[in-house]
Amino acid sequence: VWGKVFAAESGRQRKKKTKESKTRTVHANILYDSAKGEESPNRHYANNKIKTTKYTLLSFLPKNLFEQFHRFANVYFVFIALLNFVPVVNAFQPELALAPVVFILSVTAIKDLWEDYRRHRSDKEINHMDCLVYSRAERRYVEIYWKELRVGDFVRLRCNEILPADVLLLSSSDPDRLCHIETATLDGETNLKQRQVVRSFYDLDCDFNPLKYTSVIECEKPNNDLNRFRGYIIHRNGRRDALYKDNLLLRGCTIRNTEEAVGIVIYAGHETKAMLNNNGPRYKRSKLERQMNVDVFWCVIILLIMCLFTAVGHGLWMFQYGDKRPVFDVLSPEGTDLSPIMSAIYLFLTMIIVFQVLIPISLFVSIEIVKICQVYFIHNDLELYEEETDSHLQCRALNITEDLGQMQYIFSDKTGTLTENKMVFRRCTVAGVEYSHDANARRLAMYQEVDSEEEECVSHGGTLPRRDSVTSHTSARVVLRSQSTKSHRRTGSRAEAKRASILSKHTAFSSPMEKDITPDPQLLDKVNECSSKMDFMRFHSQSLSTLSSDLCDIIDFFVALTICNTVVVSSPNQPRQKVRMRFELKSPVKTIEDFIKRFTPSRLTSSNNSSSSSLNRSNNRGCSSLISSPSADSTLTKLDEEKTAPDLQHDFTPVPPCFDPAKSWRLEEGELRYEAESPDEAALVYAARAYKCSLVGRLPDQVTVELPHLGKLSFELLHTLGFDSTRKRMSVVVRHPLTDQITVYTKGADSVIMDIIRPPDTGKRQKKIICRTQNYLNQYAADGLRTLCIAKKVLSKEEYACWLQRHLQAETAIQGREELLFESALRLETNLHLLGATGIEDRLQDGVPETIASLRKAGLQIWVLTGDKQETAVNILLTLNADSQEACALLLDESLHYIQAKFLCSSSDQAAKMYLTNNINNMAAADLYPSLPVHRLGLVIDGRTLAYALDRSLEDKFLAVARSCRSVLCCRSTPLQKSMVVKLVRNKLKVMTLAIGDGANDVSMIQVADVGVGISGQEGMQAVMASDFALPRFSYLQKLLLVHGHWCYSRLANMILYFFYKNAMFVALIFWYQFYCGFSGSAMIDQWYLIFFNLMFSAFPQLITGTLDKDVSAETLQHLPQLYRSGQNSEEYKPYMFWMNMIDAFYQSLVCFFIPYFAYADSGVDLFTWGTPITTIALFTILLHLGVETKTWTWMNWLSICFSVALFFTVALCYNASCPTCYSPSNPYWTIQRLLQDPLFYFLCIITPCSALLPRYFYRACQGTLFPSAVQVGRQLDKLPPETRRNILSLSRVTTGSPLSLQPHFLSTNKPLPKDNEGTNNISQTYKKEDAGKDKDTSKDMYSFVNSEGDTLPYTKDLPRGELNISCKTPEALNTSPEVSHGLSPSLVTSPPLLSPTDSVVLPPEHGPPCVRYKRSSEEGIQGQDRTEHKIQVAL
Amino acid sequence: MITAMMASSYNAKEEDGHHSGAAGHGGAGAVKSRKPDNTAFKQQRLPAWQPILTAGTVLPAFFVIGLIFIPIGIGLYVTSNNIKEFEIDYTGVDSNSPCYSCARNFSSNSTTPCTCSLNFTLEQPFESNVFMYYGLSNFYQNHRRYVKSRDDSQLNGDLSSLKEPSKECEPYRTSESFPIAPCGAIANSLFNDTLELYYVESNGTRNLVPLVKKGIAWWTDKHVKFRNPSGNSNLTIAFQGTSKPVNWRKPVFELDPLDSENNGFINEDFIVWMRTAALPTFRKLYRIIQKKPSTTPTLPSGRYILTVTYNYPVLSFDGRKRMILSTISWMGGKNPFLGIAYITVGSICFFLG
């Protein structure tokens, strides 16, 4: 009955929809099962099958041909071939003339077919993935393929499954009705996101039953906005509930931490948001190809000129005979007498056919073939293969390999691309004392020395149990995981860890590197001392206040690290089972009564009840090994507490840890696992655990922490004020079990926390702590660590009650709840007591710093565009930033002025000044992107500001600013913005851009850039699918660009030039002949030779050279990234080179024509007997020319050249012997055979190529001797014995005078800020809105800023120390940059000059304020800041 | 189970270290490794010779080239210089030329052939075989439409082509509805001057120098490419139903009525003509003066008379006609160019070196 009603209603709605076309209505499919889909209201929506192929079997031929004819050259060649069918103008046998065109078209078609087939296969793979869909017939969930999924289906999703479509969440096994998803594939953020069950299904107690579902969903049409979803659900009773984006699970995301969820499909297939965000791939044409096309165009012009010349010549030739028609001037076939003019016109067309070879038809095919071969070699490079994941580089685009050698800008995603997205605890400061964790640093360094660590391995992780793990699927996973954990412990390599994480698929954030923190001995001692004291005091019932405040802070610090988070604990034996259970008593405290109830002595009982009930529930849930469940564990603890601690004042566990059964179990059973929403949290929890302060359980209302000596302590969790990006902090309100005080622990970005800590005037000690901590924070920031501050606050019960009341009001408020909650949080988080700060490192991937360093040396600009929250990064100042267009414009102006001012005062160069002044005036002019000296500045811009900056009116200014900075970081940018930035740079600066990223959020950027590179790793396949190249890791980019890119470019550039030369040379032979045949369009070269010369005889050697030639060895290229510049500057193929080649071609053809001409002058030689030696000579000349240009001769080169010659003679011999009457008009019967008996032929073949190549050979020799290019020097280096070469290579880093270090392109800032000056030296230029330009130096502001900076670029100091040694080899190096080596924080010491120190521009400290800030009251836009730059510098 | 396999896979990996063979072990590793082969080819490490063009490497090459080329050049030059050649223009452009009147009063349909005689003196005796050429200048036998204007199958004796010549022969394909044999412009413009050479002895008597008309065409042309229409040994019948080319005075089967082996399509003068010259100034072999068995030179020095039956008009297109007598060497006719070229290039190389 209901079905009918709904059908009727839906019918109405559909009509409405067709009218309005603004919404989509989704019904449950199971209501219409009987109707076989005919009646289904959802049948109009796209199904879930995706198809990215271009052709079908039928449409292939027409469509492909159609596409191929988009290429001008193809049309041209077909036109010429057809022209041949016109009798008046034909030059060759028409069928013969078709051959090359058909050949070329079919080769391209086959290639396209193959590519499409690959796409088809990957589609098929995706379409055939499984998912569970509710079937009405079977009344259960059945497995179907993704492609069979339809809108309106109920899908059951299990943990770690990938979502097949956009699904509205209707039910979740999670007690809080949440579902955690990882959206890494969409936006690159790897932290888990929570999605909520639709509100109306929230209170559903039992499992969701699809059969009972009768509601209708109305929502917006499919769109590509990932962050928007609006709609409502209409229930049977007419109630409407709104739907938000929090209810929608997007295709491509992965379900995490949620056992099971059920949802209804809203958008499927191509209508899903993920797919809509995937624009079709742009047809990419490489720069070289574009350049080549220009020259092809020139070739056309040359061709036309030649044809015109010949036509005019023919007209005049005809004219000179007047009316007397000579016997050899044959009438047209029609027998009509042609006037000279008509004759000339016909001849013009004929000549186009004869000279068609000038437009190199085989060039396009040859380039494709060479590119495929290059791709093959890149594929097969062992150094680009990662053994651990068994993946190698994939070239997905076959036609832009040479672009890799010409990159100028790299746009990189950060998380997961540069970094591993694994946060590692590095250092901390507690109560103003820094614990540098040297051992930890050493340990981390160890991980970097990839395979050298086998014996180092610490044993405590490698003994995970395996005994009970064979049966269930889950436990098998666990063991798999523990196995993998073991494996990376064994090799110690992060690559192994990566592999392991891929194997186990859901190790969210816990590689051993993050887990095993080596504690700082000093701090460990203190912790031990402190806890033993506390233990002692607890036993003696002393007040804890007698403890020294330092020690107190330490314990508090670790407690805060442990509990101030949302980390979920799970034991290895039940990895998916969330410990969080459902409770009758919901945390947090709900009402005042509740509060009162909970804060009376009777509390324990109730809590106990609750936890025992939870125990029951967890029993009911049927977990495999109950006793190991931490919840049960904590319950036991509680029971213990109850037994032994009747006194509420001292709520502790009396059992010493060694007797704790739970603890002994823990030791036996292995470690607990922490699943955090963000990697930072996990890192901190693991860090705390290293100090024996471990989180053992988390229940909604309590957190259990195990402390040394003290055993397990249960903190009653009163409130959790979750993290949000506005506040940039999170807080927990707990009741401290030892003191029974209500304590607030807050953790957050240093800048925010520093603002809300208790004013320093409260105590001298606190003031000192703050001051010191700030210093350390600056230092961390300088090291590129992510800093977090930890603070606490003790509330009296009254205060708490007071706050709680208002908070509850806020929670229950209907209107403006968000704001009220926000205010409430602000009220709580004030007057904090600073405990300490931590420095966390988002570790860079292996070799990233080296890679970036050498890419920089190669002259590449690197921009980091990341969608990541730079939480602590450019912090609140940025988020409250420019909220209007004008403000942004002003900011940009100011930045620019600042940069210019800075440049002016630091530069003594008058000319530069003039240039800049000019520049200011013409700033808006789009064509004036001055090559401003690259500054030491770095630009940090966040998404919102970027939105303004990318506006048409401001983009020029933005670019001007960005260009004058050495590094640019755009954080919090949306995928669209990323692509806009790339597009802007690409279009406006006319540079070659490469975008590299790993997540789906990078897809649009990858597609927009000239070359898109995807990191094929854990984060889904979207980036890879969209990319042109997929790398297993970032560091491979170095070899890909510096070696393969260079090779591909130089090979292809040389090949293209050679092609032009070859064709011009060949065609010019015929052109010269026109002077001797009355401009009649006659050719002495047999038409067969003419047509197949390019396709066959001279094709192979150039292909081999184009594929295999190495101008410089891979080793040298990698050691001398400067050589990459030859590609960037297009040095191998400059416009003048084309003309030089043309001139050379004309010279050579003159030689090749006139030597035989004079040798056979006034003899009885016939046309083709004379033409054949010319063909042969031309072939020899062309091959030898290639030989001169070939840099490395392998047996393949020799073979190909021999083959070419042999092929020519074989074909000639066969052809000339085959048929005495065929092949009109040349009829070359027995020509070559006779020629081969003629000694003259051989003498010609020797002298002509020699004299033709003499100038080029001589030029090359002179060039190689007198003014060798960098590449040539590199080649000469290759010839040296390896030992010498190594020495020279290492030397070349310090010697500037050597030809190897080219122009000092990078003004690298090697002068780090002296540490002790930091406080005073940092003059922050503050532009206030009211009084702009007025300097304001508030150290506090500056501090916050500097700190915040720390997180913008958390990569530092990973450069190998070896480089420093090298750079210090020369005494000048030591003299010029003493700062580099002395008295700096370790990170600065490890930041060696990337170039020789003599290259660096060391600005005097009184100029260039090291820190600058543009501030417009609280609107902060762009910050060009030295510190950032410095850090980037250090890192990059 | 899985565990065990994984474990073994890892162990294998550990033992083998870097070897890719590890992938083959264990169940999980059974998936074929995609590791590229470590071959020199695939890793682009093929042993290679890397010539670097610098002065040091190039200088020896220049010297060597110079040293080789100069002697060759000298040899060629000397050889060419030893060839004796005599050339006489008989076009009759000048009014004092014996053939002036013939050239002026030329008309294609005059029945009486115009003859003229030219006197010349050979300063040196010509030894060995002497080749007699006729040379034409400004005659564009390489004109595109001219070159195409022939039917090779017809010339090969194909009967159907005889009756139905190729379209390429237009407009010399048919004449008065009969197919032309041989068709086409090349055949139509056949050189038809007759040259006779007399040696004037010191006593004034004229001795006809015997001219051999066979062996002047390529052997393959005469025996393979060109064939008379088969079926009938009598050429007159074989060519029945065809018309002579427009410009010809007599049909093709009367080219050499005396020698059936030199008549019709396989007439050697015809074959030589049909091999179109590459350049507008060319010579074609006309006759061979064979070496005498005795020691006397083939053509002793002295006075000669060349009698020309002037049939071929060239003045209309500003052409020239020549008669050339030449001996040949192993490298062909007299042409000092190649020797000079070798010497020049060799010297340049030497100089540059």
PDB file of N, CA, C and O in Angstrom, chain A residues 429-463:
ATOM      1  N   THR A 429      59.211  20.587  26.054  1.00  0.00           N
ATOM      2  CA  THR A 429      59.688  21.414  27.144  1.00  0.00           C
ATOM      3  C   THR A 429      58.608  21.421  28.212  1.00  0.00           C
ATOM      4  O   THR A 429      57.429  21.566  27.910  1.00  0.00           O
ATOM      5  N   VAL A 430      59.029  21.169  29.413  1.00  0.00           N
ATOM      6  CA  VAL A 430      58.063  21.125  30.501  1.00  0.00           C
ATOM      7  C   VAL A 430      58.508  22.115  31.558  1.00  0.00           C
ATOM      8  O   VAL A 430      59.678  22.108  31.965  1.00  0.00           O
ATOM      9  N   ALA A 431      57.611  22.927  31.923  1.00  0.00           N
ATOM     10  CA  ALA A 431      57.859  23.923  32.963  1.00  0.00           C
ATOM     11  C   ALA A 431      59.134  24.699  32.675  1.00  0.00           C
ATOM     12  O   ALA A 431      59.976  24.912  33.552  1.00  0.00           O
ATOM     13  N   GLY A 432      59.297  25.046  31.481  1.00  0.00           N
ATOM     14  CA  GLY A 432      60.422  25.904  31.126  1.00  0.00           C
ATOM     15  C   GLY A 432      61.741  25.179  30.999  1.00  0.00           C
ATOM     16  O   GLY A 432      62.767  25.801  30.777  1.00  0.00           O
ATOM     17  N   VAL A 433      61.714  23.877  31.124  1.00  0.00           N
ATOM     18  CA  VAL A 433      62.954  23.132  30.956  1.00  0.00           C
ATOM     19  C   VAL A 433      62.853  22.335  29.663  1.00  0.00           C
ATOM     20  O   VAL A 433      61.862  21.654  29.426  1.00  0.00           O
ATOM     21  N   GLU A 434      63.868  22.425  28.901  1.00  0.00           N
ATOM     22  CA  GLU A 434      63.818  21.737  27.611  1.00  0.00           C
ATOM     23  C   GLU A 434      64.408  20.355  27.746  1.00  0.00           C
ATOM     24  O   GLU A 434      65.454  20.162  28.382  1.00  0.00           O
ATOM     25  N   TYR A 435      63.714  19.414  27.197  1.00  0.00           N
ATOM     26  CA  TYR A 435      64.252  18.052  27.144  1.00  0.00           C
ATOM     27  C   TYR A 435      64.459  17.748  25.671  1.00  0.00           C
ATOM     28  O   TYR A 435      63.514  17.626  24.904  1.00  0.00           O
ATOM     29  N   SER A 436      65.698  17.699  25.326  1.00  0.00           N
ATOM     30  CA  SER A 436      65.970  17.717  23.879  1.00  0.00           C
ATOM     31  C   SER A 436      65.790  16.355  23.236  1.00  0.00           C
ATOM     32  O   SER A 436      65.751  16.235  22.019  1.00  0.00           O
ATOM     33  N   HIS A 437      65.688  15.323  24.040  1.00  0.00           N
ATOM     34  CA  HIS A 437      65.448  13.990  23.471  1.00  0.00           C
ATOM     35  C   HIS A 437      66.480  13.631  22.411  1.00  0.00           C
ATOM     36  O   HIS A 437      66.149  13.259  21.306  1.00  0.00           O
ATOM     37  N   ASP A 438      67.714  13.784  22.809  1.00  0.00           N
ATOM     38  CA  ASP A 438      68.780  13.490  21.844  1.00  0.00           C
ATOM     39  C   ASP A 438      68.740  12.052  21.376  1.00  0.00           C
ATOM     40  O   ASP A 438      68.932  11.750  20.195  1.00  0.00           O
ATOM     41  N   ALA A 439      68.462  11.197  22.322  1.00  0.00           N
ATOM     42  CA  ALA A 439      68.423   9.775  21.966  1.00  0.00           C
ATOM     43  C   ALA A 439      67.322   9.531  20.947  1.00  0.00           C
ATOM     44  O   ALA A 439      67.480   8.760  19.996  1.00  0.00           O
ATOM     45  N   ASN A 440      66.246  10.247  21.154  1.00  0.00           N
ATOM     46  CA  ASN A 440      65.130  10.101  20.231  1.00  0.00           C
ATOM     47  C   ASN A 440      65.519  10.590  18.834  1.00  0.00           C
ATOM     48  O   ASN A 440      65.222   9.958  17.830  1.00  0.00           O
ATOM     49  N   ALA A 441      66.205  11.697  18.846  1.00  0.00           N
ATOM     50  CA  ALA A 441      66.660  12.239  17.560  1.00  0.00           C
ATOM     51  C   ALA A 441      67.579  11.247  16.881  1.00  0.00           C
ATOM     52  O   ALA A 441      67.498  11.025  15.671  1.00  0.00           O
ATOM     53  N   ARG A 442      68.427  10.640  17.696  1.00  0.00           N
ATOM     54  CA  ARG A 442      69.335   9.646  17.113  1.00  0.00           C
ATOM     55  C   ARG A 442      68.558   8.473  16.558  1.00  0.00           C
ATOM     56  O   ARG A 442      68.856   7.948  15.502  1.00  0.00           O
ATOM     57  N   ARG A 443      67.525   8.111  17.308  1.00  0.00           N
ATOM     58  CA  ARG A 443      66.726   6.988  16.843  1.00  0.00           C
ATOM     59  C   ARG A 443      66.072   7.315  15.504  1.00  0.00           C
ATOM     60  O   ARG A 443      66.053   6.507  14.580  1.00  0.00           O
ATOM     61  N   LEU A 444      65.586   8.536  15.426  1.00  0.00           N
ATOM     62  CA  LEU A 444      64.935   8.919  14.182  1.00  0.00           C
ATOM     63  C   LEU A 444      65.931   8.958  13.049  1.00  0.00           C
ATOM     64  O   LEU A 444      65.637   8.574  11.931  1.00  0.00           O
ATOM     65  N   ALA A 445      67.110   9.421  13.395  1.00  0.00           N
ATOM     66  CA  ALA A 445      68.144   9.460  12.366  1.00  0.00           C
ATOM     67  C   ALA A 445      68.435   8.055  11.883  1.00  0.00           C
ATOM     68  O   ALA A 445      68.719   7.825  10.705  1.00  0.00           O
ATOM     69  N   MET A 446      68.320   7.147  12.846  1.00  0.00           N
ATOM     70  CA  MET A 446      68.579   5.749  12.515  1.00  0.00           C
ATOM     71  C   MET A 446      67.612   5.259  11.443  1.00  0.00           C
ATOM     72  O   MET A 446      67.984   4.536  10.542  1.00  0.00           O
ATOM     73  N   TYR A 447      66.378   5.674  11.575  1.00  0.00           N
ATOM     74  CA  TYR A 447      65.382   5.208  10.620  1.00  0.00           C
ATOM     75  C   TYR A 447      65.719   5.658   9.220  1.00  0.00           C
ATOM     76  O   TYR A 447      65.287   5.091   8.243  1.00  0.00           O
ATOM     77  N   GLN A 448      66.497   6.717   9.229  1.00  0.00           N
ATOM     78  CA  GLN A 448      66.809   7.209   7.912  1.00  0.00           C
ATOM     79  C   GLN A 448      67.878   6.396   7.222  1.00  0.00           C
ATOM     80  O   GLN A 448      67.878   6.269   6.005  1.00  0.00           O
ATOM     81  N   GLU A 449      68.773   5.901   8.008  1.00  0.00           N
ATOM     82  CA  GLU A 449      69.792   5.049   7.391  1.00  0.00           C
ATOM     83  C   GLU A 449      69.148   3.712   7.167  1.00  0.00           C
ATOM     84  O   GLU A 449      69.156   2.824   7.997  1.00  0.00           O
ATOM     85  N   VAL A 450      68.602   3.631   6.023  1.00  0.00           N
ATOM     86  CA  VAL A 450      67.545   2.658   5.786  1.00  0.00           C
ATOM     87  C   VAL A 450      67.904   1.244   6.228  1.00  0.00           C
ATOM     88  O   VAL A 450      67.335   0.709   7.168  1.00  0.00           O
ATOM     89  N   ASP A 451      68.843   0.671   5.603  1.00  0.00           N
ATOM     90  CA  ASP A 451      68.995  -0.756   5.843  1.00  0.00           C
ATOM     91  C   ASP A 451      70.106  -1.096   6.824  1.00  0.00           C
ATOM     92  O   ASP A 451      70.416  -2.256   7.040  1.00  0.00           O
ATOM     93  N   SER A 452      70.685  -0.082   7.387  1.00  0.00           N
ATOM     94  CA  SER A 452      71.884  -0.351   8.167  1.00  0.00           C
ATOM     95  C   SER A 452      71.570  -0.714   9.608  1.00  0.00           C
ATOM     96  O   SER A 452      72.441  -0.741  10.443  1.00  0.00           O
ATOM     97  N   GLU A 453      70.341  -0.951   9.865  1.00  0.00           N
ATOM     98  CA  GLU A 453      69.972  -0.921  11.254  1.00  0.00           C
ATOM     99  C   GLU A 453      69.598  -2.284  11.822  1.00  0.00           C
ATOM    100  O   GLU A 453      69.122  -2.379  12.926  1.00  0.00           O
ATOM    101  N   GLU A 454      69.807  -3.278  11.058  1.00  0.00           N
ATOM    102  CA  GLU A 454      69.231  -4.562  11.420  1.00  0.00           C
ATOM    103  C   GLU A 454      69.507  -5.004  12.862  1.00  0.00           C
ATOM    104  O   GLU A 454      68.635  -5.505  13.540  1.00  0.00           O
ATOM    105  N   GLU A 455      70.733  -4.774  13.261  1.00  0.00           N
ATOM    106  CA  GLU A 455      71.052  -5.292  14.598  1.00  0.00           C
ATOM    107  C   GLU A 455      70.642  -4.327  15.704  1.00  0.00           C
ATOM    108  O   GLU A 455      70.629  -4.668  16.863  1.00  0.00           O
ATOM    109  N   GLU A 456      70.295  -3.137  15.292  1.00  0.00           N
ATOM    110  CA  GLU A 456      69.956  -2.118  16.274  1.00  0.00           C
ATOM    111  C   GLU A 456      68.610  -2.381  16.951  1.00  0.00           C
ATOM    112  O   GLU A 456      68.322  -1.811  17.968  1.00  0.00           O
ATOM    113  N   CYS A 457      67.858  -3.185  16.290  1.00  0.00           N
ATOM    114  CA  CYS A 457      66.433  -3.197  16.611  1.00  0.00           C
ATOM    115  C   CYS A 457      66.163  -3.454  18.085  1.00  0.00           C
ATOM    116  O   CYS A 457      66.774  -4.288  18.730  1.00  0.00           O
ATOM    117  N   VAL A 458      65.270  -2.707  18.533  1.00  0.00           N
ATOM    118  CA  VAL A 458      64.839  -2.854  19.908  1.00  0.00           C
ATOM    119  C   VAL A 458      63.892  -4.035  19.952  1.00  0.00           C
ATOM    120  O   VAL A 458      63.163  -4.286  19.014  1.00  0.00           O
ATOM    121  N   SER A 459      63.919  -4.713  21.037  1.00  0.00           N
ATOM    122  CA  SER A 459      63.192  -5.976  21.012  1.00  0.00           C
ATOM    123  C   SER A 459      61.757  -5.846  21.464  1.00  0.00           C
ATOM    124  O   SER A 459      60.937  -6.681  21.167  1.00  0.00           O
ATOM    125  N   HIS A 460      61.431  -4.784  22.112  1.00  0.00           N
ATOM    126  CA  HIS A 460      60.156  -4.867  22.813  1.00  0.00           C
ATOM    127  C   HIS A 460      58.932  -4.889  21.923  1.00  0.00           C
ATOM    128  O   HIS A 460      57.859  -5.189  22.380  1.00  0.00           O
ATOM    129  N   GLY A 461      59.083  -4.561  20.724  1.00  0.00           N
ATOM    130  CA  GLY A 461      57.897  -4.577  19.879  1.00  0.00           C
ATOM    131  C   GLY A 461      57.761  -5.869  19.100  1.00  0.00           C
ATOM    132  O   GLY A 461      56.699  -6.172  18.567  1.00  0.00           O
ATOM    133  N   GLY A 462      58.813  -6.570  18.995  1.00  0.00           N
ATOM    134  CA  GLY A 462      58.813  -7.709  18.094  1.00  0.00           C
ATOM    135  C   GLY A 462      58.240  -8.982  18.659  1.00  0.00           C
ATOM    136  O   GLY A 462      58.339 -10.032  18.036  1.00  0.00           O
ATOM    137  N   THR A 463      57.676  -8.898  19.805  1.00  0.00           N
ATOM    138  CA  THR A 463      57.242 -10.151  20.417  1.00  0.00           C
ATOM    139  C   THR A 463      55.739 -10.197  20.558  1.00  0.00           C
ATOM    140  O   THR A 463      55.206 -10.591  21.577  1.00  0.00           O
TER     141      THR A 463
END
